[in-house]
Coordinates of N, CA and C in Angstrom, one line a residue:
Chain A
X18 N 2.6 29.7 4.9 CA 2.0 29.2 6.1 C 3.0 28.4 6.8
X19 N 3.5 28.9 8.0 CA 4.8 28.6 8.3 C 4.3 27.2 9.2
X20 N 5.0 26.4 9.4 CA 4.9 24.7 10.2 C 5.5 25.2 11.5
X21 N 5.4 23.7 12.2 CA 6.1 24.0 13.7 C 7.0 24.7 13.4
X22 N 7.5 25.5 14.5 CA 9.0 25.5 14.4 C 9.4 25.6 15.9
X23 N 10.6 24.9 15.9 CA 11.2 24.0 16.9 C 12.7 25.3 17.5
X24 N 12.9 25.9 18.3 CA 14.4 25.8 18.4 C 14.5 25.4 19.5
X25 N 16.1 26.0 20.2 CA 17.2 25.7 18.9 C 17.2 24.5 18.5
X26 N 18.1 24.1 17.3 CA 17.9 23.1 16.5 C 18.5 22.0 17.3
X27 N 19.8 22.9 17.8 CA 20.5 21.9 18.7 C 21.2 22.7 20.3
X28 N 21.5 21.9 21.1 CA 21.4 22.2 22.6 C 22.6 21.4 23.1
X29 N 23.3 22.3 23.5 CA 24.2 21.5 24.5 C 24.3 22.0 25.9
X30 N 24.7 21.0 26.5 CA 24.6 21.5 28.2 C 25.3 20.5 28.9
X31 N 25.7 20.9 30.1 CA 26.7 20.4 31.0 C 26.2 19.6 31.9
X32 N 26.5 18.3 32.6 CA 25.5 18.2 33.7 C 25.1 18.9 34.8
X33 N 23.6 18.7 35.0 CA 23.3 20.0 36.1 C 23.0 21.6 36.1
X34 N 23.3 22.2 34.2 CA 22.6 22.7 33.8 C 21.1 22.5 33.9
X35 N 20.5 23.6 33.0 CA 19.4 23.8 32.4 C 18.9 23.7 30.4
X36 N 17.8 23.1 30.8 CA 17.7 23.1 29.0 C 16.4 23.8 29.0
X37 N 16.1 24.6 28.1 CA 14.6 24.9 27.9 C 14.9 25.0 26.3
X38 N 13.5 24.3 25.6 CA 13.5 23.9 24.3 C 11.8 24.7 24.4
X39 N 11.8 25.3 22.6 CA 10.8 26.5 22.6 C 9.8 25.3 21.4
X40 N 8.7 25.8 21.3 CA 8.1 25.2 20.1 C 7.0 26.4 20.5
X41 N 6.7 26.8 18.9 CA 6.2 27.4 18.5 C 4.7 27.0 17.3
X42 N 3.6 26.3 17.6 CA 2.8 25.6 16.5 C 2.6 26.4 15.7
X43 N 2.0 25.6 14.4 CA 1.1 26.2 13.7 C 0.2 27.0 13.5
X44 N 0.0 28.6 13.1 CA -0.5 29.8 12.9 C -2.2 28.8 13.3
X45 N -2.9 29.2 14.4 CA -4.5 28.3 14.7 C -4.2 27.4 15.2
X46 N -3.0 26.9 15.5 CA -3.4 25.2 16.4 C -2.9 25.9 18.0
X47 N -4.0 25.2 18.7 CA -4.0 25.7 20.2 C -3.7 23.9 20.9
X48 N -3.7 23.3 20.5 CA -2.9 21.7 20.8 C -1.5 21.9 20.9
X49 N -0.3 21.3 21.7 CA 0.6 21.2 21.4 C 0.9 19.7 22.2
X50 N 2.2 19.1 21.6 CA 2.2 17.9 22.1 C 4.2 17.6 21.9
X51 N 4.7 17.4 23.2 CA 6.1 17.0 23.0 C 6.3 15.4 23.0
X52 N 7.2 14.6 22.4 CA 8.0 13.9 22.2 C 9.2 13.7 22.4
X53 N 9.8 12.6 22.8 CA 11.0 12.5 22.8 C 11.7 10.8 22.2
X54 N 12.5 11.2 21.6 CA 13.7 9.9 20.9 C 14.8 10.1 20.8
X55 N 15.1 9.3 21.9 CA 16.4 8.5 22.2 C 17.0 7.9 21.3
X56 N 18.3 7.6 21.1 CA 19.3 7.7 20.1 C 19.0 5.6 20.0
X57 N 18.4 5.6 18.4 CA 18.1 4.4 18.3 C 16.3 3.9 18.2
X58 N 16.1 4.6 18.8 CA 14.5 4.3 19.7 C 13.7 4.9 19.0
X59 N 12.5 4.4 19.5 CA 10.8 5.3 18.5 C 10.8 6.7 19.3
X60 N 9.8 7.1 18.8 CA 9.6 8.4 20.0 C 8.5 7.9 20.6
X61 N 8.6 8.5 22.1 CA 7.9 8.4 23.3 C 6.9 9.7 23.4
X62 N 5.5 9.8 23.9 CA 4.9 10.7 23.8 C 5.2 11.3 25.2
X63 N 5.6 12.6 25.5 CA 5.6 13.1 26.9 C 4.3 13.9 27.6
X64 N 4.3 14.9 26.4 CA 3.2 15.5 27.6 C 2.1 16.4 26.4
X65 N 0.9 16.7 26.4 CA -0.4 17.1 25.5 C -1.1 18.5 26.2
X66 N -0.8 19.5 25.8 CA -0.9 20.6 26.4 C -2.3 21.7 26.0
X67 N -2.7 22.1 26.0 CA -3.5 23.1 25.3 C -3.4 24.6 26.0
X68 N -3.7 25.4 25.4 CA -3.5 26.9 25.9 C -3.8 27.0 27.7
X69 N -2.3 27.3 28.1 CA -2.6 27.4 29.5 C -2.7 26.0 30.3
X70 N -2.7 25.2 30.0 CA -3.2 23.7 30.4 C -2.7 22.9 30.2
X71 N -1.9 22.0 30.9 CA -2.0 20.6 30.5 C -3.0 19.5 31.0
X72 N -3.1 19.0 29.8 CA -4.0 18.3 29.5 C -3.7 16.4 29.6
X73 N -2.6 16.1 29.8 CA -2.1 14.8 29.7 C -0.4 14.4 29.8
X74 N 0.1 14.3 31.0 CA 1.3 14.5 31.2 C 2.2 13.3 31.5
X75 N 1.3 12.1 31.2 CA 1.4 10.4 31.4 C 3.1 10.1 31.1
X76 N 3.2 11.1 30.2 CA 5.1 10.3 29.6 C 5.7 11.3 30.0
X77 N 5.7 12.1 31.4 CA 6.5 13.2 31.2 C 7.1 12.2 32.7
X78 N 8.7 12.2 32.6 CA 9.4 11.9 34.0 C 8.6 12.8 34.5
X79 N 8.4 12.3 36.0 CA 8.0 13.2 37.4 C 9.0 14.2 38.0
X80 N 10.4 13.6 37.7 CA 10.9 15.0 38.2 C 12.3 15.6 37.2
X81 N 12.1 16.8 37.5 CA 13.0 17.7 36.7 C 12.6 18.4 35.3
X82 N 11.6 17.6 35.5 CA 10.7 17.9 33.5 C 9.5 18.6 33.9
X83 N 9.2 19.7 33.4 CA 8.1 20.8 32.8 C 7.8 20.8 32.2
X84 N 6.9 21.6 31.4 CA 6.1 22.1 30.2 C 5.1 23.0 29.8
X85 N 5.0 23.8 29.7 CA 4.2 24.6 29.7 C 3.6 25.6 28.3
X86 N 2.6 25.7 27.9 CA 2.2 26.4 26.9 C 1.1 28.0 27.6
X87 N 2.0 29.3 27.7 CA 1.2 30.2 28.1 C 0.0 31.0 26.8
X88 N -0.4 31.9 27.5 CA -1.4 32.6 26.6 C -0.9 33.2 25.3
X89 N 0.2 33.5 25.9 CA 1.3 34.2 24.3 C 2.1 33.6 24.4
X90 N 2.8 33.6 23.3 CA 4.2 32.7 23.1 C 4.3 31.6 22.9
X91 N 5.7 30.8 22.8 CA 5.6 29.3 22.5 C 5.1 28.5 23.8
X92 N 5.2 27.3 23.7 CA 5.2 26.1 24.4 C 6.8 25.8 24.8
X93 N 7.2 25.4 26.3 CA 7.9 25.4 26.5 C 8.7 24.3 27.2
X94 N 9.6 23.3 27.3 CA 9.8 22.0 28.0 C 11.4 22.3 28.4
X95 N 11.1 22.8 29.5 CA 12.0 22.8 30.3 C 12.8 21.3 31.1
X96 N 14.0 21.3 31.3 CA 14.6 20.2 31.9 C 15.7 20.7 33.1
X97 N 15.7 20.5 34.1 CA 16.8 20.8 35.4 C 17.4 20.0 35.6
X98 N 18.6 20.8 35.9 CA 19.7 19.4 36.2 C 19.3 18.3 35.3
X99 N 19.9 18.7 34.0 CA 20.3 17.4 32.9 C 21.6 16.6 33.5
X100 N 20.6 15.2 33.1 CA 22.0 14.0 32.8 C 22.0 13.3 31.6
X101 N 23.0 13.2 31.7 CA 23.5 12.2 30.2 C 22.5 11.7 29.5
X102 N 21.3 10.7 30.0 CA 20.3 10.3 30.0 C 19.6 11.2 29.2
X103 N 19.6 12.3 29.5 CA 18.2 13.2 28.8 C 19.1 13.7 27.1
X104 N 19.9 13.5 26.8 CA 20.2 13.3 25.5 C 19.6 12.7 24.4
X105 N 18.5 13.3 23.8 CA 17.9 12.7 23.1 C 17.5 14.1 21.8
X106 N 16.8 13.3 21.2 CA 16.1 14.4 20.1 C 14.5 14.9 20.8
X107 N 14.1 15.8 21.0 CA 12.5 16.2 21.4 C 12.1 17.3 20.3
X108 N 10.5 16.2 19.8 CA 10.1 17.0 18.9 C 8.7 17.5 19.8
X109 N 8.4 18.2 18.6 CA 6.6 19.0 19.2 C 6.1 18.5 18.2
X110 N 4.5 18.8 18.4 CA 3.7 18.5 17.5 C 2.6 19.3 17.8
X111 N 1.9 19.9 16.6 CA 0.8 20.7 17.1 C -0.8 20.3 16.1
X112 N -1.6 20.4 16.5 CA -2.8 20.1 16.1 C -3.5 21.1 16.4
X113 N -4.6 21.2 15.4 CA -5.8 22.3 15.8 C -7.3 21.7 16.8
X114 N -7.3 20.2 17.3 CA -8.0 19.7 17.9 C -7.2 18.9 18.3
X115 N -8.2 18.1 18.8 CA -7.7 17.1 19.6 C -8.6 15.4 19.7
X116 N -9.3 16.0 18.4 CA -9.9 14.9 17.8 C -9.0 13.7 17.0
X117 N -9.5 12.3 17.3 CA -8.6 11.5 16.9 C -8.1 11.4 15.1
X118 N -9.3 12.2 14.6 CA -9.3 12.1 13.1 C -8.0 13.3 12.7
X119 N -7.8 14.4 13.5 CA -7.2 15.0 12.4 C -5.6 15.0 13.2
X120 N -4.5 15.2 12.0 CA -3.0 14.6 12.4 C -2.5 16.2 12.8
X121 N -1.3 15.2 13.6 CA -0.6 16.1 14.4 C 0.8 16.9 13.0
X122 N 0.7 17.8 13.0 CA 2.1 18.6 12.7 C 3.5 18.9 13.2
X123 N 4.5 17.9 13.3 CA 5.6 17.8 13.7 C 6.4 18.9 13.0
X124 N 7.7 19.8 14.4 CA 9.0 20.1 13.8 C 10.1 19.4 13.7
X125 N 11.1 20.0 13.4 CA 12.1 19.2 12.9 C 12.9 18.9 14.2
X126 N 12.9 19.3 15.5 CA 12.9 18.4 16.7 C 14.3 19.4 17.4
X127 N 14.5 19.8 18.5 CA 15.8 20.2 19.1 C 16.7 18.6 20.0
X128 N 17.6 19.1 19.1 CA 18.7 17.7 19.3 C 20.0 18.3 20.6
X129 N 19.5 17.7 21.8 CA 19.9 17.8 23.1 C 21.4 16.7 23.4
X130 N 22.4 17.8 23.5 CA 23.6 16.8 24.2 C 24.0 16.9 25.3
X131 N 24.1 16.1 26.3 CA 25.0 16.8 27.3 C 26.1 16.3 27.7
X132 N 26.9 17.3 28.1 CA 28.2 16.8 28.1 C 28.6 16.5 29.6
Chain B
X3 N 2.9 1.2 24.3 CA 2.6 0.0 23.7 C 2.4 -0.3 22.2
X4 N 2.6 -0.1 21.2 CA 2.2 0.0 20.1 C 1.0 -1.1 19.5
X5 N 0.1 -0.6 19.3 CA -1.0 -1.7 19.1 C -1.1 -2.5 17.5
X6 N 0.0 -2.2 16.7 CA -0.2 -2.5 15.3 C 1.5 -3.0 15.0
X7 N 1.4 -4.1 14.2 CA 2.5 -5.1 13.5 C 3.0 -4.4 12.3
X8 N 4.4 -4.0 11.8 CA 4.8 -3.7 10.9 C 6.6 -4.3 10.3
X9 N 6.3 -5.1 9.3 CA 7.7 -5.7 8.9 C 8.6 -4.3 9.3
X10 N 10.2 -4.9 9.7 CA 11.5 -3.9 10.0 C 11.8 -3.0 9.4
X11 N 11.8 -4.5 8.0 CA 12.7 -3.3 6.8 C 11.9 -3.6 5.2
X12 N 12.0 -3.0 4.3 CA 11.5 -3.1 3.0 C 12.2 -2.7 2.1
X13 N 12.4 -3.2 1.1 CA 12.9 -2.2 -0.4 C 12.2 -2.4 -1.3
X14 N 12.5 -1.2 -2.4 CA 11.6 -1.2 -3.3 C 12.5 -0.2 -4.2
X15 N 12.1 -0.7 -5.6 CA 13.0 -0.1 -6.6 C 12.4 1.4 -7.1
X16 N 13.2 2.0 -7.4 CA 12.7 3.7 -7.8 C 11.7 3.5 -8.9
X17 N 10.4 4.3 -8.5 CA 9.3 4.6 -9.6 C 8.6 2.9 -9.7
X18 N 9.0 2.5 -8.6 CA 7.9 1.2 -8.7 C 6.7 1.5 -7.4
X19 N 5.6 0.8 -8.1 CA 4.2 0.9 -6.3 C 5.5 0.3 -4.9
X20 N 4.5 0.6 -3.9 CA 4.9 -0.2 -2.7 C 4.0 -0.2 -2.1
X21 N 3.9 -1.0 -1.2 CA 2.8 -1.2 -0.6 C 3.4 -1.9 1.1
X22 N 2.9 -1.1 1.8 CA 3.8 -1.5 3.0 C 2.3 -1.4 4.3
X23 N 2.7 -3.1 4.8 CA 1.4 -4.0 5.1 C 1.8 -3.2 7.1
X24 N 0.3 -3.1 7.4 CA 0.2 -3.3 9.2 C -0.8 -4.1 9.4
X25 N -0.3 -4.9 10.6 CA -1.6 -5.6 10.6 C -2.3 -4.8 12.8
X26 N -3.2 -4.7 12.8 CA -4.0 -4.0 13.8 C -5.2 -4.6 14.4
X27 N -4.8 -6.5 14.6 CA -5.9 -7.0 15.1 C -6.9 -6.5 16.3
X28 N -6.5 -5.8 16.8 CA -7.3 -5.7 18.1 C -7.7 -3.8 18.1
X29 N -7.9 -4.0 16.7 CA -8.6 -2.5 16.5 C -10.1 -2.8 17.2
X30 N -10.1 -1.0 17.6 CA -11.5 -1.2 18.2 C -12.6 0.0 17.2
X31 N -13.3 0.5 17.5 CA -14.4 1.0 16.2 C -14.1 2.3 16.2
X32 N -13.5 3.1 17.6 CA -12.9 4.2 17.1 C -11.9 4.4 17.1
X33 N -10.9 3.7 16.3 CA -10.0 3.6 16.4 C -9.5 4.6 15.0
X34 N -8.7 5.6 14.8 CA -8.6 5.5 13.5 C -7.1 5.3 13.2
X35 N -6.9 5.0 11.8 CA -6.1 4.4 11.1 C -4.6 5.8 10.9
X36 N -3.6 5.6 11.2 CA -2.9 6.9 10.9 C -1.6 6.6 10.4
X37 N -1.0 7.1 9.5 CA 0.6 6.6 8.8 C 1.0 8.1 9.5
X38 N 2.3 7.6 9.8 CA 3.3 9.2 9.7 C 4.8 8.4 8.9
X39 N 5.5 9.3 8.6 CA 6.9 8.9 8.2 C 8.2 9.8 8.3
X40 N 9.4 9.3 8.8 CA 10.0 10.4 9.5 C 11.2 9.8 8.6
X41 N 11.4 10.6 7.8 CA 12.6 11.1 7.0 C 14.0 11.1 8.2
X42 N 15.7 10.4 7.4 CA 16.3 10.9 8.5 C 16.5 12.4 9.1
X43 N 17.0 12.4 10.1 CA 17.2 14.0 10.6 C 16.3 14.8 10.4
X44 N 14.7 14.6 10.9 CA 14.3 15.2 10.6 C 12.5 14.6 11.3
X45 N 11.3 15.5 11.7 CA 10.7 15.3 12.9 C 9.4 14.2 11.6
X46 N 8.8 13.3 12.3 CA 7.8 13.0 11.5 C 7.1 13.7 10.6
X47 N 6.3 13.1 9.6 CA 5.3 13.7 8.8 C 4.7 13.3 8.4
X48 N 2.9 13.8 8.8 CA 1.7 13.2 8.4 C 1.9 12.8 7.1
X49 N 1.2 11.4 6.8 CA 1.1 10.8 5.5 C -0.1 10.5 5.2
X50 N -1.7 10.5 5.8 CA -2.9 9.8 5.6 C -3.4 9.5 7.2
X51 N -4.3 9.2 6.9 CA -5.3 8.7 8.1 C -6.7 7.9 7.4
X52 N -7.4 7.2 7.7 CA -8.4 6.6 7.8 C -9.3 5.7 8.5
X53 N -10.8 5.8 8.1 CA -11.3 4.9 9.7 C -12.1 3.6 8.8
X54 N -12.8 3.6 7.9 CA -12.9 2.4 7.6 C -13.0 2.7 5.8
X55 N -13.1 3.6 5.3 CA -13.1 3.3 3.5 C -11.6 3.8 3.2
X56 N -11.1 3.2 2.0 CA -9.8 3.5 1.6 C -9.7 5.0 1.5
X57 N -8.7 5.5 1.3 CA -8.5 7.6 1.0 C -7.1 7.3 0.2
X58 N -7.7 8.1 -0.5 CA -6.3 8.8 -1.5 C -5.8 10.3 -0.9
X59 N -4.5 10.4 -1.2 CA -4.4 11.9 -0.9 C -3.2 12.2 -2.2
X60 N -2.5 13.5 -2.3 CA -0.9 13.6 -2.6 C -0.4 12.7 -2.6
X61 N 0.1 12.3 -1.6 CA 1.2 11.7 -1.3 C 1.0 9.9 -1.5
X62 N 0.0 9.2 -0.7 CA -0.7 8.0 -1.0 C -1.7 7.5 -0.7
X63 N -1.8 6.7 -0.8 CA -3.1 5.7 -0.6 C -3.5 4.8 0.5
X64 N -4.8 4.9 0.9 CA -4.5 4.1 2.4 C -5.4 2.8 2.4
X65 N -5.3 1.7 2.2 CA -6.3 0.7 1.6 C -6.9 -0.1 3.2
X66 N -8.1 -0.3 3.5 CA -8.4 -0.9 5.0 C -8.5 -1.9 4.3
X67 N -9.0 -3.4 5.1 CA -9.3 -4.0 5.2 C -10.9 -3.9 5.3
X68 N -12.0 -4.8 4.9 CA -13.0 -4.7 5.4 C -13.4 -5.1 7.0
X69 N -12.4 -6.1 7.5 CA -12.7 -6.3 8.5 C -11.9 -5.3 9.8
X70 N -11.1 -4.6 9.0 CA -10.3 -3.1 9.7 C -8.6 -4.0 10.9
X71 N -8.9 -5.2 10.7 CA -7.9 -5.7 11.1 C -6.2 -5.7 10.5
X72 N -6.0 -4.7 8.9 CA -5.3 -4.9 8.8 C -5.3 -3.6 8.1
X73 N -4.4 -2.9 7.6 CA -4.2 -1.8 6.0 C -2.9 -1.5 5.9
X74 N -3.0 -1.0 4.4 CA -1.6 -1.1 3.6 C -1.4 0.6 2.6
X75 N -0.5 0.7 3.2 CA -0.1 2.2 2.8 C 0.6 1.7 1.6
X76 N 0.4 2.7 0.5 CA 0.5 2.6 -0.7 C 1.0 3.3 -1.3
X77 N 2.4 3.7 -1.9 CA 2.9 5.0 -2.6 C 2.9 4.2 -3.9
X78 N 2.3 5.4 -5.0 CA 2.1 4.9 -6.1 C 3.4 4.6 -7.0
X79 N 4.5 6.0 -6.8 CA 5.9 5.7 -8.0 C 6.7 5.9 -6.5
X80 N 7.5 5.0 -5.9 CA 8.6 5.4 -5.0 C 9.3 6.2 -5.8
X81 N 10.2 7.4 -5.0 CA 11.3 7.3 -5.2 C 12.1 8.1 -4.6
X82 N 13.7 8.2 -4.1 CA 14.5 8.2 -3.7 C 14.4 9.0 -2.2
X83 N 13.6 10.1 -2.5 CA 12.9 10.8 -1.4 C 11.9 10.0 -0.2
X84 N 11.4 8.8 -0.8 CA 10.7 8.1 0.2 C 10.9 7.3 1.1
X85 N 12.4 7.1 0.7 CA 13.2 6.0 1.6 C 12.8 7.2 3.3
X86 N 12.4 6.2 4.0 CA 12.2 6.8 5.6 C 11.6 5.4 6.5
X87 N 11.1 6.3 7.7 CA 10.4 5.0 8.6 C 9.4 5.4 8.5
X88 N 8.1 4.6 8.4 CA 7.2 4.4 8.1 C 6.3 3.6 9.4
X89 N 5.4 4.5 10.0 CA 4.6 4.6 11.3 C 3.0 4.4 11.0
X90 N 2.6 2.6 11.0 CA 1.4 3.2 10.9 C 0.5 2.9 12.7
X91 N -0.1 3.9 13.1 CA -0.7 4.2 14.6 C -1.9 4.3 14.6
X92 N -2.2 3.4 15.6 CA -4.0 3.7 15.9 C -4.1 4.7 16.4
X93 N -4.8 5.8 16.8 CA -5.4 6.8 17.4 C -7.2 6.7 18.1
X94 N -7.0 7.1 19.0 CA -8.7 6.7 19.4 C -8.6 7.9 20.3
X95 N -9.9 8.1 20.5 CA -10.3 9.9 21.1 C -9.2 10.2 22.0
X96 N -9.0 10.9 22.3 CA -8.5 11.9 23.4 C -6.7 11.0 23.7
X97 N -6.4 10.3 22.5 CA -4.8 9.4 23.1 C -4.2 10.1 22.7
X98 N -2.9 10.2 22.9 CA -1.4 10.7 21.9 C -0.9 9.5 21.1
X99 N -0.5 9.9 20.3 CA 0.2 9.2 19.2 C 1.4 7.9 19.9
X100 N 1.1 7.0 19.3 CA 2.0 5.7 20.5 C 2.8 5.0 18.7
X101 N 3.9 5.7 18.6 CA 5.0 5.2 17.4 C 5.6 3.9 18.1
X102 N 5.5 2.9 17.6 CA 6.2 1.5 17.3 C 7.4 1.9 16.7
X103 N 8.2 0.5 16.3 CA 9.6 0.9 15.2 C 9.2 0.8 13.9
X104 N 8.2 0.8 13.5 CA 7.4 1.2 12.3 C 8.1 0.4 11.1
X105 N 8.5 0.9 9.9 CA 9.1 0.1 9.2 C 10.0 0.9 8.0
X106 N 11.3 0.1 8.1 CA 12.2 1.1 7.4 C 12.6 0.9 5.7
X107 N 12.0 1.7 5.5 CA 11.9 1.7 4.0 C 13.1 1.9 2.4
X108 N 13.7 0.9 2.2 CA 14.8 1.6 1.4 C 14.6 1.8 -0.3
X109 N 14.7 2.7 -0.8 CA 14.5 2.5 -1.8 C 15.7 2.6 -2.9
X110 N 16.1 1.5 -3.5 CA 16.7 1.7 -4.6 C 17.0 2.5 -6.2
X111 N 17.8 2.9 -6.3 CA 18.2 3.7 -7.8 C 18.2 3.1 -9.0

């Protein structure tokens, strides 16, 4: 029973590139949920998606940051024109609800540099 | 904002209990109780949840408080694998997960 899985593991990009980071949940979980931590720092909750939907986008920067989870395929958190700034670790997390009782399943996170 | 208190740092010797305290005064009734712990290099991981009676699982034990203002995650034998940070988080309906700097756990050989 395979867990999140996150790629790529790690990401490098130039300023003013593009990043797109994939997460893939849990075989039944239709929740997905991104994170981000900064070098030092807790993680920050960005954005709470469900099939087709977001559902809660309170921590996502307003501009340059995306996210999207389609009908098929992974969940996806796109970044434009990266700066230095956006160098951090972003994990996912996927749940089968969205009930406060049951825990989220984290990957092992795509670790973002830019140069 | 993180709604719950957790000491920095801890140690504890290999194959001994630990017991590692949050205190969550301003819990509300549906709040529930959640640990994660995030090994270095590497994304969190569920460790327990509870809303007001203690739970055992694998891994550990989740002790409330009767008055829910406080609980103490509990690994029965540390050891060497468990050294991590240690996240315990309220959750209430419909929130995302709000990680503090939780508490960093070392454990001795």
């Amino acid at each position: 029973n395979a867990g999140v899985m996150q790629n790529p593991r790690h990401l490098v990009r130039r300023r003013g590139q593009e990043a797109r980071l994939r997460c893939s949940p849990m075989k039944g979980h239709s929740h997905v949920y991104w994170y981000r931590q900064l070098p030092e720092e807790g993680l920050k909750f960005m954005v709470y998606l469900q099939k087709e939907n977001i559902i809660d986008e309170s921590g996502m920067p307003k501009e340059r940051f995306s996210a999207e989870f389609p009908k098929e395929g992974p969940s996806i958190l796109r970044i434009q024109q990266v700066v230095r700034g956006d160098s951090a670790a972003y994990f996912c997390a996927s749940s089968p609800g969205q009930h406060s009782n049951q825990p989220q399943h984290f990957g092992d996170g795509t670790r973002l540099s830019i140069l | 904002d993180a709604k719950t208190t957790q000491p920095n740092s801890m140690e504890s010797n290999e194959e001994e209990p630990v017991h590692l305290p949050c205190n969550h005064s301003t819990i509300s009734g549906t709040d529930y109780i959640h640990w994660y712990r995030q090994l270095p290099s590497q994304g969190p991981e569920y460790v327990i949840h509870g809303l007001t009676s203690n739970v055992n699982n694998r891994m550990a034990s989740l002790a409330i408080a009767e008055d829910r203002k406080s609980s103490t995650l509990i690994l029965h034998r540390a050891t060497l694998r468990d050294a991590a940070v240690y996240y315990c988080i309220l959750r209430d309906v419909d929130t995302p997960l709000v990680f503090g700097k939780g508490t960093r756990l070392s454990v001795i050989a």
